[in-house]
PDB file of C-alpha atoms in Angstrom:
ATOM      1  CA  UNK A 194      -5.275  77.132  77.323  1.00  0.00           C
ATOM      2  CA  UNK A 195      -2.257  75.304  78.695  1.00  0.00           C
ATOM      3  CA  UNK A 196      -2.864  72.233  80.837  1.00  0.00           C
ATOM      4  CA  UNK A 197      -1.054  71.385  84.083  1.00  0.00           C
ATOM      5  CA  UNK A 198      -1.257  68.267  86.265  1.00  0.00           C
ATOM      6  CA  UNK A 199      -0.718  68.905  89.990  1.00  0.00           C
ATOM      7  CA  UNK A 200      -0.278  65.827  92.167  1.00  0.00           C
ATOM      8  CA  UNK A 201      -0.942  66.146  95.889  1.00  0.00           C
ATOM      9  CA  UNK A 202      -3.587  68.680  94.889  1.00  0.00           C
ATOM     10  CA  UNK A 203      -5.691  68.237  98.028  1.00  0.00           C
ATOM     11  CA  UNK A 204      -2.740  68.971 100.270  1.00  0.00           C
ATOM     12  CA  UNK A 205      -1.779  72.276 101.829  1.00  0.00           C
ATOM     13  CA  UNK A 206       0.697  73.456  99.211  1.00  0.00           C
ATOM     14  CA  UNK A 207      -0.861  71.566  96.301  1.00  0.00           C
ATOM     15  CA  UNK A 208      -4.241  73.242  96.751  1.00  0.00           C
ATOM     16  CA  UNK A 209      -2.666  76.699  96.755  1.00  0.00           C
ATOM     17  CA  UNK A 210      -0.811  75.805  93.553  1.00  0.00           C
ATOM     18  CA  UNK A 211      -4.117  74.808  91.948  1.00  0.00           C
ATOM     19  CA  UNK A 212      -5.493  78.247  92.790  1.00  0.00           C
ATOM     20  CA  UNK A 213      -2.437  80.016  91.391  1.00  0.00           C
ATOM     21  CA  UNK A 214      -2.386  78.189  88.066  1.00  0.00           C
ATOM     22  CA  UNK A 215      -6.123  78.693  87.539  1.00  0.00           C
ATOM     23  CA  UNK A 216      -5.590  82.383  88.251  1.00  0.00           C
ATOM     24  CA  UNK A 217      -2.813  82.424  85.631  1.00  0.00           C
ATOM     25  CA  UNK A 218      -5.181  81.008  82.996  1.00  0.00           C
ATOM     26  CA  UNK A 219      -4.214  77.332  83.010  1.00  0.00           C
ATOM     27  CA  UNK A 220      -6.520  74.316  82.945  1.00  0.00           C
ATOM     28  CA  UNK A 221      -5.616  72.397  86.112  1.00  0.00           C
ATOM     29  CA  UNK A 222      -5.939  68.658  86.656  1.00  0.00           C
ATOM     30  CA  UNK A 223      -5.654  67.959  90.361  1.00  0.00           C
ATOM     31  CA  UNK A 224      -4.694  64.454  91.487  1.00  0.00           C
ATOM     32  CA  UNK A 225      -4.689  63.041  95.018  1.00  0.00           C
ATOM     33  CA  UNK A 226      -5.501  59.809  96.854  1.00  0.00           C
ATOM     34  CA  UNK A 227      -6.363  61.672 100.086  1.00  0.00           C
ATOM     35  CA  UNK A 228      -3.814  59.750 102.144  1.00  0.00           C
ATOM     36  CA  UNK A 229      -2.890  63.054 103.816  1.00  0.00           C
ATOM     37  CA  UNK A 230      -4.827  65.489 101.619  1.00  0.00           C
ATOM     38  CA  UNK A 231      -8.240  66.873 102.529  1.00  0.00           C
ATOM     39  CA  UNK A 232     -11.251  67.239 100.236  1.00  0.00           C
ATOM     40  CA  UNK A 233     -12.196  70.547 101.826  1.00  0.00           C
ATOM     41  CA  UNK A 234      -9.011  72.152 100.456  1.00  0.00           C
ATOM     42  CA  UNK A 235     -10.449  71.845  96.941  1.00  0.00           C
ATOM     43  CA  UNK A 236     -14.142  72.296  97.686  1.00  0.00           C
ATOM     44  CA  UNK A 237     -14.106  75.844  96.284  1.00  0.00           C
ATOM     45  CA  UNK A 238     -12.939  74.451  92.914  1.00  0.00           C
ATOM     46  CA  UNK A 239     -15.553  71.686  92.573  1.00  0.00           C
ATOM     47  CA  UNK A 240     -17.514  73.397  89.804  1.00  0.00           C
ATOM     48  CA  UNK A 241     -14.760  75.535  88.326  1.00  0.00           C
ATOM     49  CA  UNK A 242     -14.601  75.328  84.529  1.00  0.00           C
ATOM     50  CA  UNK A 243     -10.787  75.300  84.574  1.00  0.00           C
ATOM     51  CA  UNK A 244     -10.409  72.480  87.089  1.00  0.00           C
ATOM     52  CA  UNK A 245     -10.775  68.713  86.985  1.00  0.00           C
ATOM     53  CA  UNK A 246     -10.036  66.340  89.856  1.00  0.00           C
ATOM     54  CA  UNK A 247      -8.861  62.726  89.591  1.00  0.00           C
ATOM     55  CA  UNK A 248      -8.662  60.563  92.703  1.00  0.00           C
ATOM     56  CA  UNK A 249      -5.619  58.381  92.126  1.00  0.00           C
ATOM     57  CA  UNK A 250      -2.499  57.007  93.798  1.00  0.00           C
ATOM     58  CA  UNK A 251       0.492  58.078  91.701  1.00  0.00           C
ATOM     59  CA  UNK A 252       2.449  54.985  92.751  1.00  0.00           C
ATOM     60  CA  UNK A 253       0.145  53.237  90.270  1.00  0.00           C
ATOM     61  CA  UNK A 254       0.339  53.950  86.515  1.00  0.00           C
ATOM     62  CA  UNK A 255      -0.805  57.502  85.739  1.00  0.00           C
ATOM     63  CA  UNK A 256      -2.851  58.083  82.581  1.00  0.00           C
ATOM     64  CA  UNK A 257      -3.950  61.506  81.347  1.00  0.00           C
ATOM     65  CA  UNK A 258      -5.916  61.935  78.131  1.00  0.00           C
ATOM     66  CA  UNK A 259      -4.879  64.549  75.572  1.00  0.00           C
ATOM     67  CA  UNK A 260      -2.080  67.071  75.718  1.00  0.00           C
ATOM     68  CA  UNK A 261      -0.266  68.052  78.871  1.00  0.00           C
ATOM     69  CA  UNK A 262       2.106  71.002  79.136  1.00  0.00           C
ATOM     70  CA  UNK A 263       3.309  70.861  82.736  1.00  0.00           C
ATOM     71  CA  UNK A 264       3.416  68.479  85.686  1.00  0.00           C
ATOM     72  CA  UNK A 265       3.993  69.540  89.295  1.00  0.00           C
ATOM     73  CA  UNK A 266       4.694  66.537  91.515  1.00  0.00           C
ATOM     74  CA  UNK A 267       3.699  67.476  95.075  1.00  0.00           C
ATOM     75  CA  UNK A 268       2.234  64.144  96.174  1.00  0.00           C
ATOM     76  CA  UNK A 269       3.969  63.046  99.377  1.00  0.00           C
ATOM     77  CA  UNK A 270       3.495  62.919 103.109  1.00  0.00           C
ATOM     78  CA  UNK A 271       5.338  66.013 104.299  1.00  0.00           C
ATOM     79  CA  UNK A 272       5.237  66.107 108.082  1.00  0.00           C
ATOM     80  CA  UNK A 273       7.043  63.987 110.697  1.00  0.00           C
ATOM     81  CA  UNK A 274       3.811  62.484 112.021  1.00  0.00           C
ATOM     82  CA  UNK A 275       2.803  61.380 108.532  1.00  0.00           C
ATOM     83  CA  UNK A 276       5.999  59.856 107.274  1.00  0.00           C
ATOM     84  CA  UNK A 277       6.735  58.130 110.573  1.00  0.00           C
ATOM     85  CA  UNK A 278       3.297  56.476 110.429  1.00  0.00           C
ATOM     86  CA  UNK A 279       3.326  55.675 106.721  1.00  0.00           C
ATOM     87  CA  UNK A 280       7.010  55.064 105.969  1.00  0.00           C
ATOM     88  CA  UNK A 281       6.497  52.623 103.092  1.00  0.00           C
ATOM     89  CA  UNK A 282       3.992  54.834 101.299  1.00  0.00           C
ATOM     90  CA  UNK A 283       6.399  57.762 101.775  1.00  0.00           C
ATOM     91  CA  UNK A 284       9.174  55.827 100.058  1.00  0.00           C
ATOM     92  CA  UNK A 285       6.857  54.606  97.298  1.00  0.00           C
ATOM     93  CA  UNK A 286       5.509  58.029  96.337  1.00  0.00           C
ATOM     94  CA  UNK A 287       9.043  59.437  96.135  1.00  0.00           C
ATOM     95  CA  UNK A 288      10.318  56.533  94.028  1.00  0.00           C
ATOM     96  CA  UNK A 289       7.546  54.730  92.124  1.00  0.00           C
ATOM     97  CA  UNK A 290       5.361  57.832  91.999  1.00  0.00           C
ATOM     98  CA  UNK A 291       8.151  60.006  90.656  1.00  0.00           C
ATOM     99  CA  UNK A 292       9.094  57.322  88.118  1.00  0.00           C
ATOM    100  CA  UNK A 293       5.507  57.177  86.849  1.00  0.00           C
ATOM    101  CA  UNK A 294       5.253  60.944  86.501  1.00  0.00           C
ATOM    102  CA  UNK A 295       8.612  61.287  84.778  1.00  0.00           C
ATOM    103  CA  UNK A 296       7.438  58.639  82.329  1.00  0.00           C
ATOM    104  CA  UNK A 297       4.259  60.637  81.758  1.00  0.00           C
ATOM    105  CA  UNK A 298       6.289  63.816  81.206  1.00  0.00           C
ATOM    106  CA  UNK A 299       8.447  61.985  78.659  1.00  0.00           C
ATOM    107  CA  UNK A 300       5.423  60.616  76.806  1.00  0.00           C
ATOM    108  CA  UNK A 301       3.605  63.964  76.755  1.00  0.00           C
ATOM    109  CA  UNK A 302       6.745  66.046  76.142  1.00  0.00           C
ATOM    110  CA  UNK A 303       5.715  68.021  79.218  1.00  0.00           C
ATOM    111  CA  UNK A 304       7.926  69.985  81.597  1.00  0.00           C
ATOM    112  CA  UNK A 305       7.908  68.525  85.119  1.00  0.00           C
ATOM    113  CA  UNK A 306       8.730  70.235  88.411  1.00  0.00           C
ATOM    114  CA  UNK A 307       9.283  67.974  91.390  1.00  0.00           C
ATOM    115  CA  UNK A 308       8.894  69.078  94.995  1.00  0.00           C
ATOM    116  CA  UNK A 309      12.021  68.251  96.911  1.00  0.00           C
ATOM    117  CA  UNK A 310      12.718  69.479 100.423  1.00  0.00           C
ATOM    118  CA  UNK A 311      15.224  71.013 102.789  1.00  0.00           C
ATOM    119  CA  UNK A 312      15.290  67.572 104.424  1.00  0.00           C
ATOM    120  CA  UNK A 313      17.744  66.441 101.736  1.00  0.00           C
ATOM    121  CA  UNK A 314      20.299  68.391 103.791  1.00  0.00           C
ATOM    122  CA  UNK A 315      19.500  66.263 106.867  1.00  0.00           C
ATOM    123  CA  UNK A 316      20.982  67.667 110.069  1.00  0.00           C
ATOM    124  CA  UNK A 317      23.257  70.111 108.236  1.00  0.00           C
ATOM    125  CA  UNK A 318      26.888  70.792 109.045  1.00  0.00           C
ATOM    126  CA  UNK A 319      26.799  73.851 106.767  1.00  0.00           C
ATOM    127  CA  UNK A 320      24.775  76.909 107.692  1.00  0.00           C
ATOM    128  CA  UNK A 321      22.866  78.386 105.951  1.00  0.00           C
ATOM    129  CA  UNK A 322      22.289  75.611 103.427  1.00  0.00           C
ATOM    130  CA  UNK A 323      23.294  76.202  99.802  1.00  0.00           C
ATOM    131  CA  UNK A 324      22.218  74.042  96.888  1.00  0.00           C
ATOM    132  CA  UNK A 325      25.737  72.649  96.417  1.00  0.00           C
ATOM    133  CA  UNK A 326      25.799  71.199  99.956  1.00  0.00           C
ATOM    134  CA  UNK A 327      25.378  67.395  99.815  1.00  0.00           C
ATOM    135  CA  UNK A 328      23.823  67.028 103.258  1.00  0.00           C
ATOM    136  CA  UNK A 329      24.244  65.016 106.441  1.00  0.00           C
ATOM    137  CA  UNK A 330      21.520  62.356 106.418  1.00  0.00           C
ATOM    138  CA  UNK A 331      21.042  59.176 108.458  1.00  0.00           C
ATOM    139  CA  UNK A 332      19.741  56.723 105.849  1.00  0.00           C
ATOM    140  CA  UNK A 333      18.464  54.211 108.428  1.00  0.00           C
ATOM    141  CA  UNK A 334      17.045  56.626 110.996  1.00  0.00           C
ATOM    142  CA  UNK A 335      13.286  57.094 111.433  1.00  0.00           C
ATOM    143  CA  UNK A 336      13.322  60.226 109.265  1.00  0.00           C
ATOM    144  CA  UNK A 337      15.354  58.514 106.553  1.00  0.00           C
ATOM    145  CA  UNK A 338      12.264  57.321 104.701  1.00  0.00           C
ATOM    146  CA  UNK A 339      11.383  60.907 103.816  1.00  0.00           C
ATOM    147  CA  UNK A 340      14.916  62.251 103.385  1.00  0.00           C
ATOM    148  CA  UNK A 341      16.023  59.411 101.134  1.00  0.00           C
ATOM    149  CA  UNK A 342      12.777  59.347  99.137  1.00  0.00           C
ATOM    150  CA  UNK A 343      13.377  62.970  98.245  1.00  0.00           C
ATOM    151  CA  UNK A 344      17.077  62.460  97.522  1.00  0.00           C
ATOM    152  CA  UNK A 345      16.219  59.557  95.216  1.00  0.00           C
ATOM    153  CA  UNK A 346      13.529  61.710  93.631  1.00  0.00           C
ATOM    154  CA  UNK A 347      16.128  64.323  92.727  1.00  0.00           C
ATOM    155  CA  UNK A 348      18.475  61.661  91.318  1.00  0.00           C
ATOM    156  CA  UNK A 349      15.921  59.986  89.056  1.00  0.00           C
ATOM    157  CA  UNK A 350      14.679  63.390  87.897  1.00  0.00           C
ATOM    158  CA  UNK A 351      18.176  64.376  86.786  1.00  0.00           C
ATOM    159  CA  UNK A 352      18.622  60.947  85.152  1.00  0.00           C
ATOM    160  CA  UNK A 353      15.469  61.485  83.066  1.00  0.00           C
ATOM    161  CA  UNK A 354      16.701  64.947  82.139  1.00  0.00           C
ATOM    162  CA  UNK A 355      20.155  63.751  81.092  1.00  0.00           C
ATOM    163  CA  UNK A 356      19.226  60.433  79.467  1.00  0.00           C
ATOM    164  CA  UNK A 357      15.794  61.164  77.978  1.00  0.00           C
ATOM    165  CA  UNK A 358      16.012  64.932  77.570  1.00  0.00           C
ATOM    166  CA  UNK A 359      12.925  65.530  79.743  1.00  0.00           C
ATOM    167  CA  UNK A 360      12.495  69.167  80.784  1.00  0.00           C
ATOM    168  CA  UNK A 361      12.807  69.047  84.555  1.00  0.00           C
ATOM    169  CA  UNK A 362      12.838  71.496  87.459  1.00  0.00           C
ATOM    170  CA  UNK A 363      13.609  70.775  91.140  1.00  0.00           C
ATOM    171  CA  UNK A 364      12.470  72.968  94.033  1.00  0.00           C
ATOM    172  CA  UNK A 365      13.853  72.420  97.527  1.00  0.00           C
ATOM    173  CA  UNK A 366      11.083  73.636  99.802  1.00  0.00           C
ATOM    174  CA  UNK A 367      11.857  74.926 103.281  1.00  0.00           C
ATOM    175  CA  UNK A 368       9.298  75.287 106.092  1.00  0.00           C
ATOM    176  CA  UNK A 369       6.130  76.767 104.615  1.00  0.00           C
ATOM    177  CA  UNK A 370       2.983  77.822 106.458  1.00  0.00           C
ATOM    178  CA  UNK A 371      -0.417  79.388 105.922  1.00  0.00           C
ATOM    179  CA  UNK A 372      -4.133  78.558 105.641  1.00  0.00           C
ATOM    180  CA  UNK A 373      -5.063  74.915 104.871  1.00  0.00           C
ATOM    181  CA  UNK A 374      -2.275  73.415 106.942  1.00  0.00           C
ATOM    182  CA  UNK A 375      -3.508  70.429 108.938  1.00  0.00           C
ATOM    183  CA  UNK A 376      -3.818  71.397 112.564  1.00  0.00           C
ATOM    184  CA  UNK A 377      -2.581  67.979 113.748  1.00  0.00           C
ATOM    185  CA  UNK A 378       0.212  67.288 111.267  1.00  0.00           C
ATOM    186  CA  UNK A 379       2.992  67.541 113.851  1.00  0.00           C
ATOM    187  CA  UNK A 380       4.823  70.556 112.440  1.00  0.00           C
ATOM    188  CA  UNK A 381       5.696  73.336 114.826  1.00  0.00           C
ATOM    189  CA  UNK A 382       3.288  76.060 113.632  1.00  0.00           C
ATOM    190  CA  UNK A 383       0.050  74.043 113.715  1.00  0.00           C
ATOM    191  CA  UNK A 384       1.275  72.256 116.853  1.00  0.00           C
ATOM    192  CA  UNK A 385       1.830  75.515 118.760  1.00  0.00           C
ATOM    193  CA  UNK A 386      -1.345  77.145 117.466  1.00  0.00           C
ATOM    194  CA  UNK A 387      -3.429  74.055 118.193  1.00  0.00           C
ATOM    195  CA  UNK A 388      -2.087  73.896 121.738  1.00  0.00           C
ATOM    196  CA  UNK A 389      -2.810  77.594 122.230  1.00  0.00           C
ATOM    197  CA  UNK A 390      -6.385  77.213 120.997  1.00  0.00           C
ATOM    198  CA  UNK A 391      -6.955  74.201 123.258  1.00  0.00           C
ATOM    199  CA  UNK A 392      -5.522  76.007 126.274  1.00  0.00           C
ATOM    200  CA  UNK A 393      -2.576  73.634 126.565  1.00  0.00           C
ATOM    201  CA  UNK A 394       1.042  74.463 127.362  1.00  0.00           C
ATOM    202  CA  UNK A 395       3.279  74.781 124.302  1.00  0.00           C
ATOM    203  CA  UNK A 396       5.628  71.823 123.853  1.00  0.00           C
ATOM    204  CA  UNK A 397       9.207  72.522 122.787  1.00  0.00           C
ATOM    205  CA  UNK A 398      11.432  69.549 121.990  1.00  0.00           C
ATOM    206  CA  UNK A 399      15.044  69.820 123.141  1.00  0.00           C
ATOM    207  CA  UNK A 400      16.203  73.036 124.771  1.00  0.00           C
ATOM    208  CA  UNK A 401      14.565  75.266 122.163  1.00  0.00           C
ATOM    209  CA  UNK A 402      17.807  76.606 120.726  1.00  0.00           C
ATOM    210  CA  UNK A 403      17.298  74.743 117.437  1.00  0.00           C
ATOM    211  CA  UNK A 404      16.307  77.091 114.628  1.00  0.00           C
ATOM    212  CA  UNK A 405      13.756  77.185 111.837  1.00  0.00           C
ATOM    213  CA  UNK A 406      12.801  79.687 109.168  1.00  0.00           C
ATOM    214  CA  UNK A 407       9.217  79.998 107.938  1.00  0.00           C
ATOM    215  CA  UNK A 408       8.001  81.042 104.482  1.00  0.00           C
ATOM    216  CA  UNK A 409       4.410  82.170 103.935  1.00  0.00           C
ATOM    217  CA  UNK A 410       2.564  80.065 101.371  1.00  0.00           C
ATOM    218  CA  UNK A 411       1.952  82.904  98.884  1.00  0.00           C
ATOM    219  CA  UNK A 412       5.681  83.603  98.725  1.00  0.00           C
ATOM    220  CA  UNK A 413       6.466  79.900  98.317  1.00  0.00           C
ATOM    221  CA  UNK A 414       3.976  79.517  95.464  1.00  0.00           C
ATOM    222  CA  UNK A 415       5.411  82.564  93.698  1.00  0.00           C
ATOM    223  CA  UNK A 416       8.908  81.073  93.863  1.00  0.00           C
ATOM    224  CA  UNK A 417       7.705  77.697  92.572  1.00  0.00           C
ATOM    225  CA  UNK A 418       5.816  79.343  89.710  1.00  0.00           C
ATOM    226  CA  UNK A 419       8.866  81.343  88.634  1.00  0.00           C
ATOM    227  CA  UNK A 420      11.109  78.281  88.828  1.00  0.00           C
ATOM    228  CA  UNK A 421       8.781  76.226  86.631  1.00  0.00           C
ATOM    229  CA  UNK A 422       8.915  78.874  83.916  1.00  0.00           C
ATOM    230  CA  UNK A 423      12.687  79.363  84.204  1.00  0.00           C
ATOM    231  CA  UNK A 424      15.386  77.571  82.201  1.00  0.00           C
ATOM    232  CA  UNK A 425      17.241  76.176  85.237  1.00  0.00           C
ATOM    233  CA  UNK A 426      17.304  72.391  85.692  1.00  0.00           C
ATOM    234  CA  UNK A 427      19.207  72.007  88.973  1.00  0.00           C
ATOM    235  CA  UNK A 428      17.766  72.273  92.514  1.00  0.00           C
ATOM    236  CA  UNK A 429      16.803  75.704  93.845  1.00  0.00           C
ATOM    237  CA  UNK A 430      16.085  76.569  97.484  1.00  0.00           C
ATOM    238  CA  UNK A 431      12.769  78.361  97.972  1.00  0.00           C
ATOM    239  CA  UNK A 432      12.220  79.477 101.559  1.00  0.00           C
ATOM    240  CA  UNK A 433      12.544  82.351 103.963  1.00  0.00           C
ATOM    241  CA  UNK A 434      16.048  82.930 105.410  1.00  0.00           C
ATOM    242  CA  UNK A 435      14.697  84.824 108.437  1.00  0.00           C
ATOM    243  CA  UNK A 436      15.815  82.406 111.168  1.00  0.00           C
ATOM    244  CA  UNK A 437      14.377  82.093 114.689  1.00  0.00           C
ATOM    245  CA  UNK A 438      14.913  79.700 117.602  1.00  0.00           C
ATOM    246  CA  UNK A 439      12.003  77.446 118.507  1.00  0.00           C
ATOM    247  CA  UNK A 440      12.005  78.861 122.049  1.00  0.00           C
ATOM    248  CA  UNK A 441      11.637  82.442 120.778  1.00  0.00           C
ATOM    249  CA  UNK A 442       9.029  81.302 118.287  1.00  0.00           C
ATOM    250  CA  UNK A 443       6.947  79.737 121.071  1.00  0.00           C
ATOM    251  CA  UNK A 444       6.998  83.084 122.880  1.00  0.00           C
ATOM    252  CA  UNK A 445       5.854  84.793 119.660  1.00  0.00           C
ATOM    253  CA  UNK A 446       2.898  82.406 119.407  1.00  0.00           C
ATOM    254  CA  UNK A 447       1.901  83.017 123.039  1.00  0.00           C
ATOM    255  CA  UNK A 448       1.953  86.763 122.392  1.00  0.00           C
ATOM    256  CA  UNK A 449       0.029  86.410 119.104  1.00  0.00           C
ATOM    257  CA  UNK A 450      -2.689  84.208 120.586  1.00  0.00           C
ATOM    258  CA  UNK A 451      -3.029  86.141 123.829  1.00  0.00           C
ATOM    259  CA  UNK A 452      -2.941  82.927 125.824  1.00  0.00           C
ATOM    260  CA  UNK A 453      -1.481  82.408 129.296  1.00  0.00           C
ATOM    261  CA  UNK A 454       0.166  79.041 128.753  1.00  0.00           C
ATOM    262  CA  UNK A 455       3.756  78.329 129.584  1.00  0.00           C
ATOM    263  CA  UNK A 456       6.396  76.560 127.499  1.00  0.00           C
ATOM    264  CA  UNK A 457       7.281  72.993 128.516  1.00  0.00           C
ATOM    265  CA  UNK A 458      10.271  71.003 127.281  1.00  0.00           C
ATOM    266  CA  UNK A 459      10.543  67.373 126.110  1.00  0.00           C
ATOM    267  CA  UNK A 460      13.317  65.250 124.614  1.00  0.00           C
ATOM    268  CA  UNK A 461      14.391  66.058 121.060  1.00  0.00           C
ATOM    269  CA  UNK A 462      13.283  63.430 118.475  1.00  0.00           C
ATOM    270  CA  UNK A 463      15.942  61.304 116.762  1.00  0.00           C
ATOM    271  CA  UNK A 464      17.795  63.105 113.934  1.00  0.00           C
ATOM    272  CA  UNK A 465      15.692  66.250 114.317  1.00  0.00           C
ATOM    273  CA  UNK A 466      17.648  69.016 112.509  1.00  0.00           C
ATOM    274  CA  UNK A 467      19.213  71.578 114.824  1.00  0.00           C
ATOM    275  CA  UNK A 468      19.438  74.313 112.191  1.00  0.00           C
ATOM    276  CA  UNK A 469      17.326  75.019 109.163  1.00  0.00           C
ATOM    277  CA  UNK A 470      17.895  78.154 107.111  1.00  0.00           C
ATOM    278  CA  UNK A 471      18.023  78.437 103.322  1.00  0.00           C
ATOM    279  CA  UNK A 472      20.573  80.355 101.357  1.00  0.00           C
ATOM    280  CA  UNK A 473      18.362  81.890  98.640  1.00  0.00           C
ATOM    281  CA  UNK A 474      21.103  83.680  96.691  1.00  0.00           C
ATOM    282  CA  UNK A 475      20.449  81.441  93.694  1.00  0.00           C
ATOM    283  CA  UNK A 476      16.687  82.124  93.702  1.00  0.00           C
ATOM    284  CA  UNK A 477      17.345  85.857  93.934  1.00  0.00           C
ATOM    285  CA  UNK A 478      19.759  85.730  90.997  1.00  0.00           C
ATOM    286  CA  UNK A 479      17.877  83.310  88.722  1.00  0.00           C
ATOM    287  CA  UNK A 480      14.264  84.099  89.523  1.00  0.00           C
ATOM    288  CA  UNK A 481      14.431  87.621  90.954  1.00  0.00           C
ATOM    289  CA  UNK A 482      12.548  86.111  93.897  1.00  0.00           C
ATOM    290  CA  UNK A 483      12.618  86.612  97.631  1.00  0.00           C
ATOM    291  CA  UNK A 484       9.920  86.425 100.340  1.00  0.00           C
ATOM    292  CA  UNK A 485       7.708  89.495 100.799  1.00  0.00           C
ATOM    293  CA  UNK A 486       5.342  88.544 103.638  1.00  0.00           C
ATOM    294  CA  UNK A 487       6.600  89.355 107.147  1.00  0.00           C
ATOM    295  CA  UNK A 488       6.265  86.573 109.716  1.00  0.00           C
ATOM    296  CA  UNK A 489       3.989  88.620 112.001  1.00  0.00           C
ATOM    297  CA  UNK A 490       1.563  89.232 109.128  1.00  0.00           C
ATOM    298  CA  UNK A 491       1.571  85.638 107.881  1.00  0.00           C
ATOM    299  CA  UNK A 492       1.183  84.163 111.361  1.00  0.00           C
ATOM    300  CA  UNK A 493      -1.829  86.348 112.065  1.00  0.00           C
ATOM    301  CA  UNK A 494      -3.570  85.132 108.889  1.00  0.00           C
ATOM    302  CA  UNK A 495      -2.680  81.534 109.711  1.00  0.00           C
ATOM    303  CA  UNK A 496      -3.908  81.762 113.300  1.00  0.00           C
ATOM    304  CA  UNK A 497      -7.201  83.275 112.148  1.00  0.00           C
ATOM    305  CA  UNK A 498      -7.602  80.316 109.785  1.00  0.00           C
ATOM    306  CA  UNK A 499      -7.076  77.823 112.610  1.00  0.00           C
ATOM    307  CA  UNK A 500      -9.497  79.748 114.843  1.00  0.00           C
ATOM    308  CA  UNK A 501     -12.169  79.408 112.135  1.00  0.00           C
ATOM    309  CA  UNK A 502     -11.993  75.602 112.098  1.00  0.00           C
ATOM    310  CA  UNK A 503     -14.685  73.403 113.558  1.00  0.00           C
ATOM    311  CA  UNK A 504     -14.086  72.667 117.254  1.00  0.00           C
ATOM    312  CA  UNK A 505     -13.820  68.956 116.462  1.00  0.00           C
ATOM    313  CA  UNK A 506     -10.684  69.669 114.403  1.00  0.00           C
ATOM    314  CA  UNK A 507      -8.956  71.017 117.509  1.00  0.00           C
ATOM    315  CA  UNK A 508      -9.234  67.743 119.374  1.00  0.00           C
ATOM    316  CA  UNK A 509      -8.707  65.271 116.547  1.00  0.00           C
ATOM    317  CA  UNK A 510      -5.536  63.295 117.241  1.00  0.00           C
ATOM    318  CA  UNK A 511      -5.449  61.523 113.884  1.00  0.00           C
ATOM    319  CA  UNK A 512      -6.196  62.769 110.381  1.00  0.00           C
ATOM    320  CA  UNK A 513      -7.248  59.290 109.279  1.00  0.00           C
ATOM    321  CA  UNK A 514      -6.317  55.630 109.620  1.00  0.00           C
ATOM    322  CA  UNK A 515      -2.817  55.488 108.160  1.00  0.00           C
ATOM    323  CA  UNK A 516      -2.094  51.843 108.794  1.00  0.00           C
ATOM    324  CA  UNK A 517      -3.924  50.520 105.732  1.00  0.00           C
ATOM    325  CA  UNK A 518      -1.447  52.352 103.502  1.00  0.00           C
ATOM    326  CA  UNK A 519       1.595  50.533 104.914  1.00  0.00           C
ATOM    327  CA  UNK A 520       1.670  47.764 102.338  1.00  0.00           C
TER     328      UNK A 520
END
């Protein structure tokens, strides 16, 4: 049985990756410090014979006993609310955390896949975004802590590959959604659905003409799994190229939820990207991968998940006290 370490295992995407690798016959070690992860995302694996959980902050030295075949580094705040509230921890997990895990991969002779992001493209001047586009990022803006952490993460990963011969993979993840997202994490899908469930008007920032593209979590996991097992060491976009304006998306959510709220408009946050759409030509060619789940189908599943949550979740403004992590 091959063994895989998944950091950020209690997060939205990390927990789904745990499920997938267990299903594929791996022994999974999940690691998380719960800074933004949630214990309930892994509750169904508590007594699973192919799963072990370690509560640990990867910015501290990471020790794993015995052999290790693969590492998937998904530990990081991943939403604007999170990385604006915990900027230092965001930078540390992308730098110190990645350094620690690359060192572990080198010591164990394990293959490591790191989770990068479409945010490395910043507010892009090229549309759609291809992997050879270097980006348009404000290093000192409020979002820079996340963008630059991920850009550094890619750089040190390639340095370990070139200098130490570590087997590395880099996935650039575009907007992903599905069950286990945090309702209050500030991203547009949980924000709209939470507002709909609370009977509030839907808030659109800017004039609503900015675009996003949304990939259902099962499709995202499939792409990540195929990339890990591929022979390609450079970054690969994994996302859904089906683009929609935020204004049109808000109308879709109102129709889906059957609510009567209206759309209200507020100022656009600093450096918020105006366009976000992946070019997935490389993933199609290398991995024979493209999204399968239609947005209408995925959104229905996601909304049903949010509807099933405890009422207290709907009105919780904070996931936890973030301030203690800013050190």
